[in-house]
Short mmCIF file of C-alpha atoms and ligand atoms in Angstrom, two decimals:
data_model
loop_
_atom_site.label_atom_id
_atom_site.label_comp_id
_atom_site.label_asym_id
_atom_site.label_seq_id
_atom_site.Cartn_x
_atom_site.Cartn_y
_atom_site.Cartn_z
CA MET A 1245 -37.24 62.40 -25.99
CA THR A 1246 -37.27 62.45 -29.77
CA GLU A 1247 -39.08 59.79 -31.80
CA VAL A 1248 -35.77 58.11 -32.70
CA GLU A 1249 -34.59 58.14 -29.06
CA LYS A 1250 -37.91 56.60 -28.03
CA ARG A 1251 -37.53 53.79 -30.58
CA TYR A 1252 -33.98 53.02 -29.38
CA ALA A 1253 -35.09 53.06 -25.72
CA GLU A 1254 -37.92 50.64 -26.59
CA LEU A 1255 -35.48 48.35 -28.44
CA MET A 1256 -33.10 48.32 -25.46
CA ASP A 1257 -35.97 47.57 -23.08
CA HIS A 1258 -37.13 44.54 -25.04
CA LEU A 1259 -33.84 42.94 -26.11
CA PRO A 1260 -33.54 39.45 -24.54
CA VAL A 1261 -29.81 40.00 -23.76
CA GLY A 1262 -28.24 42.26 -21.18
CA VAL A 1263 -27.03 45.50 -22.74
CA TYR A 1264 -24.76 47.76 -20.74
CA ARG A 1265 -22.35 50.67 -20.74
CA ASN A 1266 -19.75 50.82 -17.98
CA THR A 1267 -16.33 52.21 -17.20
CA PRO A 1268 -13.13 50.12 -17.04
CA GLY A 1269 -10.80 49.80 -14.04
CA ASP A 1270 -11.14 48.62 -10.44
CA GLU A 1271 -13.71 51.26 -9.61
CA GLY A 1272 -15.64 50.83 -12.88
CA ARG A 1273 -19.41 51.35 -12.64
CA PHE A 1274 -22.44 50.85 -14.85
CA LEU A 1275 -23.55 53.96 -16.74
CA GLU A 1276 -26.39 52.22 -18.60
CA ALA A 1277 -28.23 48.92 -18.14
CA ASN A 1278 -31.31 47.55 -19.90
CA PRO A 1279 -34.10 45.71 -17.97
CA GLU A 1280 -32.74 42.29 -19.05
CA LEU A 1281 -29.39 43.10 -17.38
CA VAL A 1282 -31.16 44.31 -14.22
CA ALA A 1283 -33.09 41.02 -14.12
CA MET A 1284 -29.97 38.96 -14.92
CA PHE A 1285 -28.17 40.34 -11.86
CA GLU A 1286 -31.30 40.11 -9.66
CA ALA A 1287 -31.15 43.83 -8.84
CA GLU A 1288 -34.25 45.41 -7.25
CA SER A 1289 -34.03 48.30 -9.73
CA ARG A 1290 -31.89 49.79 -12.46
CA GLU A 1291 -30.66 52.33 -9.92
CA GLN A 1292 -29.44 49.58 -7.55
CA LEU A 1293 -27.37 48.04 -10.39
CA LEU A 1294 -25.99 51.42 -11.47
CA GLY A 1295 -25.05 52.05 -7.84
CA CYS A 1296 -22.77 49.01 -7.46
CA ARG A 1297 -19.18 48.44 -8.59
CA VAL A 1298 -18.77 46.20 -11.66
CA ASN A 1299 -16.07 44.34 -9.71
CA ASP A 1300 -18.71 43.23 -7.16
CA LEU A 1301 -20.41 41.16 -9.82
CA TYR A 1302 -17.31 39.02 -10.42
CA VAL A 1303 -16.80 35.72 -8.58
CA ASP A 1304 -13.08 36.29 -9.02
CA PRO A 1305 -12.08 39.97 -9.38
CA GLY A 1306 -8.92 38.71 -11.12
CA GLN A 1307 -11.12 37.84 -14.10
CA ARG A 1308 -12.25 41.47 -14.31
CA LYS A 1309 -8.61 42.56 -14.42
CA VAL A 1310 -7.91 40.17 -17.32
CA PHE A 1311 -11.07 41.36 -19.10
CA CYS A 1312 -10.09 45.04 -18.79
CA GLU A 1313 -6.51 44.40 -19.91
CA LYS A 1314 -7.79 42.57 -22.97
CA ILE A 1315 -10.28 45.22 -24.03
CA LEU A 1316 -7.77 48.03 -23.39
CA ARG A 1317 -5.20 46.22 -25.55
CA HIS A 1318 -7.49 45.19 -28.45
CA GLY A 1319 -10.35 47.66 -28.21
CA PHE A 1320 -12.93 44.85 -28.11
CA VAL A 1321 -13.64 41.35 -26.77
CA ARG A 1322 -15.63 38.63 -28.49
CA GLU A 1323 -17.42 35.72 -26.79
CA HIS A 1324 -15.43 36.25 -23.63
CA GLU A 1325 -16.56 33.87 -20.89
CA LEU A 1326 -16.91 35.17 -17.34
CA GLU A 1327 -17.96 33.70 -14.04
CA LEU A 1328 -20.26 36.30 -12.48
CA LYS A 1329 -22.63 36.49 -9.54
CA THR A 1330 -25.91 38.32 -9.00
CA LEU A 1331 -26.50 40.85 -6.28
CA LYS A 1332 -28.19 38.03 -4.37
CA GLY A 1333 -25.09 35.86 -4.71
CA ARG A 1334 -26.34 33.35 -7.35
CA ARG A 1335 -23.58 32.38 -9.76
CA LEU A 1336 -23.92 32.55 -13.50
CA LEU A 1337 -21.77 31.88 -16.52
CA ALA A 1338 -21.82 34.81 -18.92
CA GLU A 1339 -20.62 35.39 -22.45
CA VAL A 1340 -19.64 38.97 -23.21
CA ASN A 1341 -19.16 40.86 -26.47
CA ALA A 1342 -17.97 44.39 -25.86
CA THR A 1343 -16.24 47.39 -27.49
CA LEU A 1344 -14.06 50.11 -25.93
CA LYS A 1345 -15.15 53.69 -26.63
CA ARG A 1346 -13.99 57.21 -25.74
CA ASP A 1347 -16.39 60.10 -25.01
CA LYS A 1348 -16.01 63.68 -26.12
CA GLY A 1349 -14.09 64.52 -22.96
CA GLY A 1350 -11.60 61.71 -23.71
CA GLU A 1351 -12.93 59.34 -20.98
CA LEU A 1352 -12.93 55.59 -21.77
CA TYR A 1353 -16.10 53.54 -21.46
CA ILE A 1354 -17.28 50.08 -22.57
CA ASP A 1355 -20.45 49.20 -24.48
CA GLY A 1356 -21.38 45.54 -24.39
CA VAL A 1357 -23.91 42.75 -24.35
CA ILE A 1358 -23.97 39.91 -21.85
CA ALA A 1359 -25.73 36.57 -22.40
CA ASP A 1360 -26.42 34.24 -19.49
CA VAL A 1361 -25.05 30.92 -20.83
CA THR A 1362 -25.24 28.96 -17.56
CA GLU A 1363 -27.88 26.57 -18.89
CA ARG A 1364 -26.18 26.17 -22.24
CA LYS A 1365 -22.82 25.40 -20.59
CA ARG A 1366 -24.46 22.94 -18.22
CA ALA A 1367 -26.19 21.25 -21.15
CA GLU A 1368 -22.87 21.12 -23.03
CA ALA A 1369 -21.13 19.59 -20.00
CA ASP A 1370 -23.99 17.09 -19.65
CA LEU A 1371 -23.66 16.26 -23.33
CA ARG A 1372 -19.90 15.79 -22.98
CA ARG A 1373 -20.45 13.50 -19.98
CA ALA A 1374 -23.15 11.58 -21.87
CA CYS A 1375 -20.82 11.22 -24.87
CA ALA A 1376 -18.02 9.92 -22.65
CA GLU A 1377 -20.48 7.52 -21.00
CA LEU A 1378 -21.68 6.42 -24.43
CA ALA A 1379 -18.10 5.84 -25.55
CA ARG A 1380 -17.51 3.77 -22.40
CA SER A 1381 -20.71 1.78 -22.98
CA GLN A 1382 -19.77 1.28 -26.61
CA LYS A 1383 -16.39 -0.07 -25.53
CA ALA A 1384 -18.05 -2.39 -23.00
CA LEU A 1385 -20.54 -3.48 -25.66
CA LYS A 1386 -17.73 -4.21 -28.10
CA SER A 1387 -15.89 -6.27 -25.51
CA THR A 1388 -19.12 -8.15 -24.67
CA MET A 1389 -19.62 -8.76 -28.39
CA ARG A 1390 -16.10 -10.11 -28.66
CA GLN A 1391 -16.71 -12.37 -25.66
CA LEU A 1392 -19.99 -13.54 -27.19
CA LEU A 1393 -18.29 -14.32 -30.48
CA ALA A 1394 -15.53 -16.19 -28.66
CA SER A 1395 -18.17 -18.14 -26.69
CA ARG A 1396 -19.98 -18.95 -29.92
CA ASP A 1397 -16.72 -20.24 -31.43
CA GLN A 1398 -16.08 -22.32 -28.31
CA LEU A 1399 -19.62 -23.67 -28.48
CA GLU A 1400 -19.17 -24.56 -32.14
CA GLN A 1401 -15.90 -26.30 -31.30
CA ALA A 1402 -17.56 -28.20 -28.45
CA GLN A 1403 -20.43 -29.18 -30.74
CA LEU A 1404 -17.99 -30.31 -33.39
CA GLY A 1405 -16.11 -32.26 -30.73
CA LEU A 1406 -19.35 -33.96 -29.67
CA ILE A 1407 -20.26 -34.86 -33.24
CA GLN A 1408 -16.74 -36.14 -33.87
CA ALA A 1409 -16.73 -38.12 -30.63
CA ALA A 1410 -20.07 -39.73 -31.50
CA ARG A 1411 -18.96 -40.51 -35.06
CA PHE A 1412 -15.63 -41.77 -33.76
CA GLU A 1413 -17.26 -44.12 -31.23
CA SER A 1414 -19.59 -45.71 -33.78
CA VAL A 1415 -16.88 -46.16 -36.41
CA ALA A 1416 -14.41 -47.43 -33.83
CA THR A 1417 -16.89 -49.98 -32.46
CA LEU A 1418 -17.70 -51.27 -35.95
CA ALA A 1419 -14.05 -51.34 -36.97
CA ALA A 1420 -12.99 -53.10 -33.80
CA GLY A 1421 -15.60 -55.82 -34.43
CA VAL A 1422 -14.28 -56.38 -37.94
CA ALA A 1423 -10.69 -56.29 -36.73
CA HIS A 1424 -11.34 -59.03 -34.18
CA GLU A 1425 -12.85 -61.21 -36.89
CA VAL A 1426 -9.97 -60.60 -39.31
CA LYS A 1427 -7.14 -60.92 -36.81
CA ASN A 1428 -7.13 -64.73 -36.57
CA PRO A 1429 -7.45 -65.51 -40.30
CA LEU A 1430 -4.63 -63.02 -40.88
CA GLN A 1431 -2.40 -64.80 -38.38
CA ILE A 1432 -3.10 -68.05 -40.21
CA ILE A 1433 -2.14 -66.41 -43.53
CA LEU A 1434 1.12 -65.08 -42.01
CA MET A 1435 1.97 -68.47 -40.52
CA GLY A 1436 1.15 -70.11 -43.86
CA VAL A 1437 3.41 -67.65 -45.68
CA ASP A 1438 6.23 -68.37 -43.22
CA TYR A 1439 5.69 -72.07 -43.76
CA LEU A 1440 5.73 -71.68 -47.56
CA ASP A 1441 8.83 -69.51 -47.36
CA ALA A 1442 10.67 -72.08 -45.27
CA ASN A 1443 9.69 -74.94 -47.58
CA LEU A 1444 10.16 -73.36 -51.00
CA PRO A 1445 12.36 -75.49 -53.22
CA PRO A 1446 15.52 -73.67 -54.37
CA GLU A 1447 14.37 -73.78 -58.02
CA SER A 1448 11.00 -72.04 -57.25
CA GLY A 1449 12.00 -68.88 -59.22
CA ASP A 1450 9.46 -66.05 -59.01
CA LEU A 1451 7.57 -67.87 -56.28
CA ALA A 1452 9.89 -66.48 -53.55
CA GLY A 1453 9.08 -62.95 -54.69
CA VAL A 1454 5.34 -63.66 -54.72
CA VAL A 1455 5.48 -65.12 -51.22
CA GLY A 1456 7.48 -62.07 -50.09
CA ASP A 1457 4.81 -59.75 -51.52
CA ILE A 1458 2.06 -61.73 -49.76
CA ARG A 1459 3.96 -61.46 -46.48
CA GLU A 1460 4.38 -57.71 -46.95
CA ALA A 1461 0.69 -57.23 -47.72
CA ALA A 1462 -0.34 -59.43 -44.76
CA ARG A 1463 1.99 -57.47 -42.47
CA ARG A 1464 0.47 -54.23 -43.59
CA ALA A 1465 -3.04 -55.60 -43.04
CA ASN A 1466 -1.88 -56.75 -39.62
CA ALA A 1467 -0.54 -53.26 -38.81
CA ILE A 1468 -3.89 -51.73 -39.75
CA ILE A 1469 -5.76 -54.28 -37.63
CA ARG A 1470 -3.44 -53.41 -34.72
CA GLU A 1471 -4.27 -49.73 -35.09
CA ILE A 1472 -8.00 -50.39 -35.31
CA LEU A 1473 -7.84 -52.50 -32.16
CA GLU A 1474 -5.85 -49.72 -30.56
CA LEU A 1475 -8.88 -47.49 -30.99
CA SER A 1476 -11.04 -49.79 -28.89
CA VAL A 1477 -8.64 -51.36 -26.41
CA ALA A 1478 -6.33 -48.42 -25.76
CA ALA A 1479 -8.34 -47.81 -22.59
CA ARG A 1480 -5.77 -49.91 -20.82
CA LEU A 1481 -2.99 -47.44 -20.07
CA ASP A 1482 0.19 -48.26 -18.25
CA ARG A 1483 0.83 -44.83 -16.73
CA ARG A 1484 4.05 -43.99 -14.98
CA GLU A 1485 5.90 -40.83 -14.09
CA ALA A 1486 7.98 -39.83 -17.08
CA ASP A 1487 10.04 -37.03 -18.52
CA MET A 1488 8.38 -35.71 -21.68
CA ASN A 1489 11.73 -34.57 -23.10
CA ALA A 1490 13.00 -38.16 -22.96
CA VAL A 1491 9.84 -39.44 -24.68
CA VAL A 1492 10.26 -36.81 -27.41
CA GLU A 1493 13.92 -37.76 -27.93
CA ARG A 1494 13.11 -41.49 -28.17
CA SER A 1495 10.33 -40.85 -30.66
CA LEU A 1496 12.59 -38.62 -32.77
CA THR A 1497 15.24 -41.34 -32.83
CA LEU A 1498 12.71 -43.74 -34.28
CA VAL A 1499 11.91 -41.45 -37.23
CA HIS A 1500 15.52 -40.38 -37.78
CA TYR A 1501 15.82 -42.42 -40.95
CA GLU A 1502 12.55 -41.08 -42.41
CA ALA A 1503 13.58 -37.49 -41.64
CA GLN A 1504 16.92 -38.00 -43.38
CA ALA A 1505 15.31 -39.65 -46.38
CA ALA A 1506 12.87 -36.71 -46.74
CA ARG A 1507 15.73 -34.18 -46.26
CA VAL A 1508 13.85 -32.70 -43.32
CA GLN A 1509 15.79 -30.74 -40.73
CA VAL A 1510 14.70 -31.65 -37.20
CA VAL A 1511 14.79 -28.75 -34.72
CA ARG A 1512 14.56 -29.49 -31.00
CA ASP A 1513 13.36 -26.65 -28.85
CA LEU A 1514 13.11 -28.50 -25.55
CA ALA A 1515 12.69 -26.85 -22.16
CA PRO A 1516 15.87 -27.30 -20.09
CA SER A 1517 13.89 -29.17 -17.46
CA LEU A 1518 10.32 -30.31 -17.09
CA PRO A 1519 8.18 -31.50 -14.22
CA PRO A 1520 7.22 -35.19 -14.62
CA VAL A 1521 4.00 -36.25 -16.32
CA LEU A 1522 1.96 -39.37 -15.60
CA ILE A 1523 1.78 -41.06 -19.00
CA ASP A 1524 1.91 -44.36 -20.83
CA THR A 1525 5.23 -43.67 -22.54
CA VAL A 1526 4.71 -46.32 -25.24
CA LYS A 1527 1.38 -44.77 -26.20
CA ILE A 1528 2.70 -41.19 -26.15
CA GLU A 1529 5.63 -42.30 -28.32
CA GLN A 1530 3.01 -43.66 -30.71
CA VAL A 1531 1.26 -40.28 -30.67
CA LEU A 1532 4.49 -38.44 -31.43
CA ILE A 1533 5.58 -40.88 -34.13
CA ASN A 1534 2.18 -40.54 -35.86
CA LEU A 1535 2.53 -36.75 -35.78
CA PHE A 1536 6.16 -36.82 -36.95
CA LEU A 1537 5.29 -39.18 -39.82
CA ASN A 1538 2.40 -36.97 -40.90
CA SER A 1539 4.75 -33.99 -41.02
CA LEU A 1540 7.49 -35.91 -42.81
CA GLN A 1541 5.02 -37.28 -45.36
CA ALA A 1542 3.72 -33.74 -45.93
CA MET A 1543 7.28 -32.47 -46.54
CA ALA A 1544 8.47 -35.14 -48.95
CA GLN A 1545 10.51 -32.47 -50.78
CA GLY A 1546 12.30 -31.39 -47.62
CA GLY A 1547 11.48 -28.90 -44.89
CA ARG A 1548 11.74 -28.34 -41.17
CA LEU A 1549 10.17 -30.26 -38.30
CA THR A 1550 10.24 -28.43 -34.98
CA VAL A 1551 9.43 -30.09 -31.69
CA SER A 1552 9.19 -27.94 -28.61
CA THR A 1553 8.36 -28.56 -24.97
CA ARG A 1554 7.71 -26.06 -22.23
CA VAL A 1555 6.08 -25.67 -18.84
CA GLU A 1556 2.83 -23.73 -18.71
CA ARG A 1557 0.75 -22.46 -15.86
CA ALA A 1558 -2.98 -22.28 -16.39
CA ARG A 1559 -6.34 -22.95 -14.90
CA ASP A 1560 -7.12 -26.66 -14.97
CA ALA A 1561 -8.25 -27.75 -18.43
CA VAL A 1562 -11.14 -30.18 -18.04
CA ARG A 1563 -11.98 -32.30 -21.04
CA SER A 1564 -15.58 -32.94 -21.90
CA ASN A 1565 -16.47 -34.91 -25.01
CA GLY A 1566 -13.32 -33.98 -26.81
CA ALA A 1567 -13.56 -30.25 -26.17
CA SER A 1568 -11.31 -28.65 -23.60
CA THR A 1569 -12.72 -26.06 -21.24
CA VAL A 1570 -11.35 -24.18 -18.28
CA GLY A 1571 -12.69 -25.78 -15.15
CA GLU A 1572 -13.14 -24.49 -11.63
CA GLY A 1573 -10.09 -25.23 -9.50
CA GLY A 1574 -6.95 -23.14 -9.21
CA GLU A 1575 -3.90 -22.90 -11.42
CA HIS A 1576 -1.96 -25.99 -12.45
CA GLN A 1577 1.29 -26.74 -14.16
CA PHE A 1578 1.15 -28.29 -17.59
CA VAL A 1579 3.77 -29.74 -19.88
CA ALA A 1580 3.10 -28.48 -23.38
CA VAL A 1581 4.44 -30.31 -26.43
CA GLU A 1582 4.26 -28.75 -29.87
CA VAL A 1583 5.00 -30.37 -33.22
CA ARG A 1584 5.35 -27.93 -36.11
CA ASP A 1585 6.20 -28.40 -39.76
CA ASN A 1586 6.54 -26.08 -42.70
CA GLY A 1587 4.75 -28.31 -45.18
CA PRO A 1588 1.70 -27.27 -47.22
CA GLY A 1589 -0.72 -27.33 -44.27
CA ILE A 1590 -4.25 -28.73 -44.41
CA PRO A 1591 -7.03 -27.16 -46.54
CA ARG A 1592 -9.50 -25.38 -44.22
CA GLU A 1593 -12.46 -27.49 -45.26
CA LEU A 1594 -10.60 -30.71 -44.38
CA LEU A 1595 -9.51 -29.59 -40.90
CA PRO A 1596 -12.68 -30.83 -39.11
CA LYS A 1597 -12.22 -34.30 -40.64
CA VAL A 1598 -8.58 -35.12 -39.95
CA PHE A 1599 -9.31 -36.87 -36.62
CA ASP A 1600 -11.99 -39.08 -38.22
CA PRO A 1601 -11.01 -42.75 -38.46
CA PHE A 1602 -10.12 -43.69 -42.04
CA PHE A 1603 -9.94 -40.10 -43.24
CA SER A 1604 -6.86 -39.85 -45.41
CA THR A 1605 -5.77 -37.83 -48.42
CA LYS A 1606 -2.85 -40.18 -49.05
CA PRO A 1607 -2.74 -42.90 -51.70
CA VAL A 1608 -3.76 -46.43 -50.72
CA GLY A 1609 -0.74 -48.13 -49.23
CA VAL A 1610 0.65 -44.90 -47.78
CA GLY A 1611 -2.12 -43.77 -45.42
CA THR A 1612 -5.02 -45.54 -43.78
CA GLY A 1613 -6.37 -42.49 -42.00
CA LEU A 1614 -6.03 -44.05 -38.57
CA GLY A 1615 -2.99 -42.10 -37.36
CA LEU A 1616 -4.75 -39.04 -35.94
CA ALA A 1617 -7.78 -41.06 -34.77
CA VAL A 1618 -5.43 -43.12 -32.60
CA VAL A 1619 -3.63 -39.94 -31.49
CA ARG A 1620 -6.93 -38.38 -30.37
CA LYS A 1621 -7.97 -41.54 -28.54
CA ILE A 1622 -4.68 -41.78 -26.65
CA ILE A 1623 -4.71 -38.07 -25.78
CA ASP A 1624 -8.30 -38.36 -24.52
CA LEU A 1625 -7.37 -41.33 -22.35
CA HIS A 1626 -4.59 -39.24 -20.80
CA GLU A 1627 -7.09 -36.44 -20.09
CA ALA A 1628 -4.74 -34.23 -22.02
CA THR A 1629 -5.67 -31.74 -24.74
CA ILE A 1630 -4.71 -31.54 -28.40
CA ASP A 1631 -5.16 -28.72 -30.91
CA LEU A 1632 -4.33 -29.15 -34.55
CA ALA A 1633 -4.29 -26.09 -36.79
CA ASN A 1634 -2.52 -24.54 -39.70
CA GLY A 1635 0.39 -22.43 -38.47
CA ALA A 1636 0.39 -18.67 -39.04
CA GLU A 1637 3.43 -19.05 -41.33
CA GLY A 1638 2.17 -22.16 -43.12
CA GLY A 1639 2.48 -25.83 -42.26
CA VAL A 1640 0.67 -27.68 -39.51
CA ARG A 1641 0.98 -27.00 -35.80
CA VAL A 1642 -0.13 -29.58 -33.24
CA ALA A 1643 -0.17 -28.45 -29.63
CA MET A 1644 -0.70 -30.87 -26.74
CA ARG A 1645 -0.92 -30.20 -23.04
CA PHE A 1646 -0.42 -32.75 -20.27
CA ARG A 1647 -1.06 -32.01 -16.66
CA ALA A 1648 2.19 -32.05 -14.69
CA ARG A 1649 2.42 -34.64 -11.91
CA SER A 1650 2.48 -32.05 -9.16
CA PRO A 1651 3.50 -28.39 -9.04
CA THR A 1652 6.00 -29.17 -6.27
CA THR A 1653 7.53 -32.27 -7.86
CA SER A 1654 11.19 -31.86 -8.73
CA VAL A 1655 12.11 -31.05 -12.33
CA MET A 1656 13.73 -33.60 -14.61
CA PRO A 1657 16.92 -32.94 -16.57
CA VAL A 1658 17.13 -33.04 -20.38
CA PRO A 1659 18.10 -36.54 -21.56
CA ASP A 1660 21.36 -37.30 -23.35
CA ALA A 1661 21.53 -36.79 -27.10
CA PRO A 1662 19.75 -39.62 -28.94
CA LYS A 1663 21.66 -42.54 -30.31
CA ARG A 1664 21.46 -42.69 -34.09
CA GLN A 1665 20.04 -46.02 -35.18
CA ARG A 1666 17.78 -47.52 -37.86
CA THR A 1667 17.92 -49.46 -40.98
CA ALA A 1668 15.93 -48.86 -44.13
CA ILE A 1669 12.26 -49.70 -43.89
CA ARG A 1670 10.19 -50.61 -46.90
CA PRO A 1671 7.61 -47.90 -47.63
CA ALA A 1672 4.49 -50.09 -47.27
CA SER A 1673 5.31 -51.18 -43.75
CA ARG A 1674 7.28 -48.17 -42.54
CA LYS A 1675 4.86 -47.10 -39.83
CA ALA A 1676 4.23 -50.65 -38.62
CA ALA A 1677 7.97 -51.30 -38.51
CA ILE A 1678 8.59 -48.12 -36.51
CA LEU A 1679 5.92 -49.05 -34.03
CA GLU A 1680 7.27 -52.62 -33.86
CA ALA A 1681 10.82 -51.32 -33.33
CA ARG A 1682 9.98 -49.87 -29.91
N1 ATP B 1373 1.34 -32.39 -40.89
C1 ATP B 1373 0.40 -32.50 -41.83
N2 ATP B 1373 0.50 -31.79 -42.99
C2 ATP B 1373 -0.44 -31.92 -43.95
N3 ATP B 1373 -1.53 -32.70 -43.85
C3 ATP B 1373 -1.67 -33.44 -42.73
C4 ATP B 1373 -0.73 -33.38 -41.67
N4 ATP B 1373 -1.17 -34.19 -40.67
C5 ATP B 1373 -2.30 -34.75 -41.11
N5 ATP B 1373 -2.62 -34.31 -42.33
C6 ATP B 1373 -3.82 -34.68 -43.12
O1 ATP B 1373 -4.71 -35.41 -42.28
C7 ATP B 1373 -5.02 -36.66 -42.85
C8 ATP B 1373 -5.27 -37.68 -41.74
O2 ATP B 1373 -4.06 -37.95 -41.05
P1 ATP B 1373 -3.91 -39.33 -40.34
O3 ATP B 1373 -2.58 -39.36 -39.70
O4 ATP B 1373 -5.09 -39.60 -39.50
O5 ATP B 1373 -3.98 -40.36 -41.53
P2 ATP B 1373 -2.90 -40.65 -42.65
O6 ATP B 1373 -1.61 -40.02 -42.32
O7 ATP B 1373 -3.50 -40.28 -43.95
O8 ATP B 1373 -2.78 -42.23 -42.55
P3 ATP B 1373 -2.05 -43.09 -41.41
O9 ATP B 1373 -1.60 -42.13 -40.38
O10 ATP B 1373 -3.09 -44.00 -40.91
O11 ATP B 1373 -0.94 -43.76 -42.08
C9 ATP B 1373 -3.85 -36.96 -43.73
O12 ATP B 1373 -4.20 -37.87 -44.77
C10 ATP B 1373 -3.49 -35.58 -44.28
O13 ATP B 1373 -4.36 -35.22 -45.33
MG1 MG B 1374 -0.77 -40.29 -40.44
#
């Protein structure tokens, strides 16, 4: 062996990859193999490996066929993956780089290197699995985060509800006390005005106008007192089975004049039939009228007021301190009523205040700020729910849900079209007059 041959033999012996020379075809055999290759295939000796058919080292001899076809066609293969087995039967994943050669006699042979990539492939597969698992965990984490955020929002709402309820109770108690004290003197003033009116001499001139103004002011004060008392004594409900569509129609009839005056188009989107609800119809009419008037006042330059009713199925909504939560129990039927306008909506920062008694953005004489406070009180007494928010396309959207009488109770037909009625109402007493007109 020459010096150069010795150096090459040493290099081959110490390379950490399997180096081989073999012949192609079904009966192909190894002509050369370095110690790493002998070890890779768990052969007892180099001679044992050279003695076996290359095909015997394939898990699937079909793969050998594909390999040979490829190298015969292209003259080489790069990073070709093979599933091989050792002489002791242990499987391994190999990566082969090889070149096709021809000897002096014209015979074809293959020179190549084989790397055992079993561990690397397993690690890659593990990594892929871990990545998929991570992606799944990330998704689960995101969904948990979303749930947490939703719970936090609900908690904030509940807290807000509690604060509002507490504030409401103290203001309502104080106001009711004052109202009781003022009610009787006010009656005396009204009676006195009636007396003066009846006894005014014909030549009294401006006096009739002054008395009329006093009566109007006293009436308005009386209407406010009525609403304040409503906040404390509304606990007495006269509940009967009723058809919500009929209640909506009656309430719309009562604001027909106001809607016309404000050039507001009223759109009815009522369910063809609804199960009955157990409500105090007079009080729910009051709720609807307050909501309609708020919308009409917000759309003084014209707009659209939409009232819709529908049946909903949901888990029972249990009210606790003004906040609605889903309770235990199974599914129930609800009658949902929605009042929507396309007015300017309510500034975000004012939204938490609108149910407060005496909160109003309207000029004195137009709004007292009791409308929504009374609405909330009546809705609470009915163990119903109310949500007031700005609509996605502007305006205000008030959604209420009443528990249906019974899921099996027969449905009620839509009432006949409302009768048009009303006479003009003076602005200062409009709301009181509407409520009195029922
Ligand atoms: N549909 C609506 N569009 C715009 N703002 C509204 C609407 N509904 C209520 N608001 C706002 O909420 C406030 C409180 O309403 P609420 O009905 O309690 O009192 P009010 O209408 O001002 O007075 P009252 O109803 O006693 O005559 C209103 O002053 C108004 O700022
Ligand atoms: Mg109002």
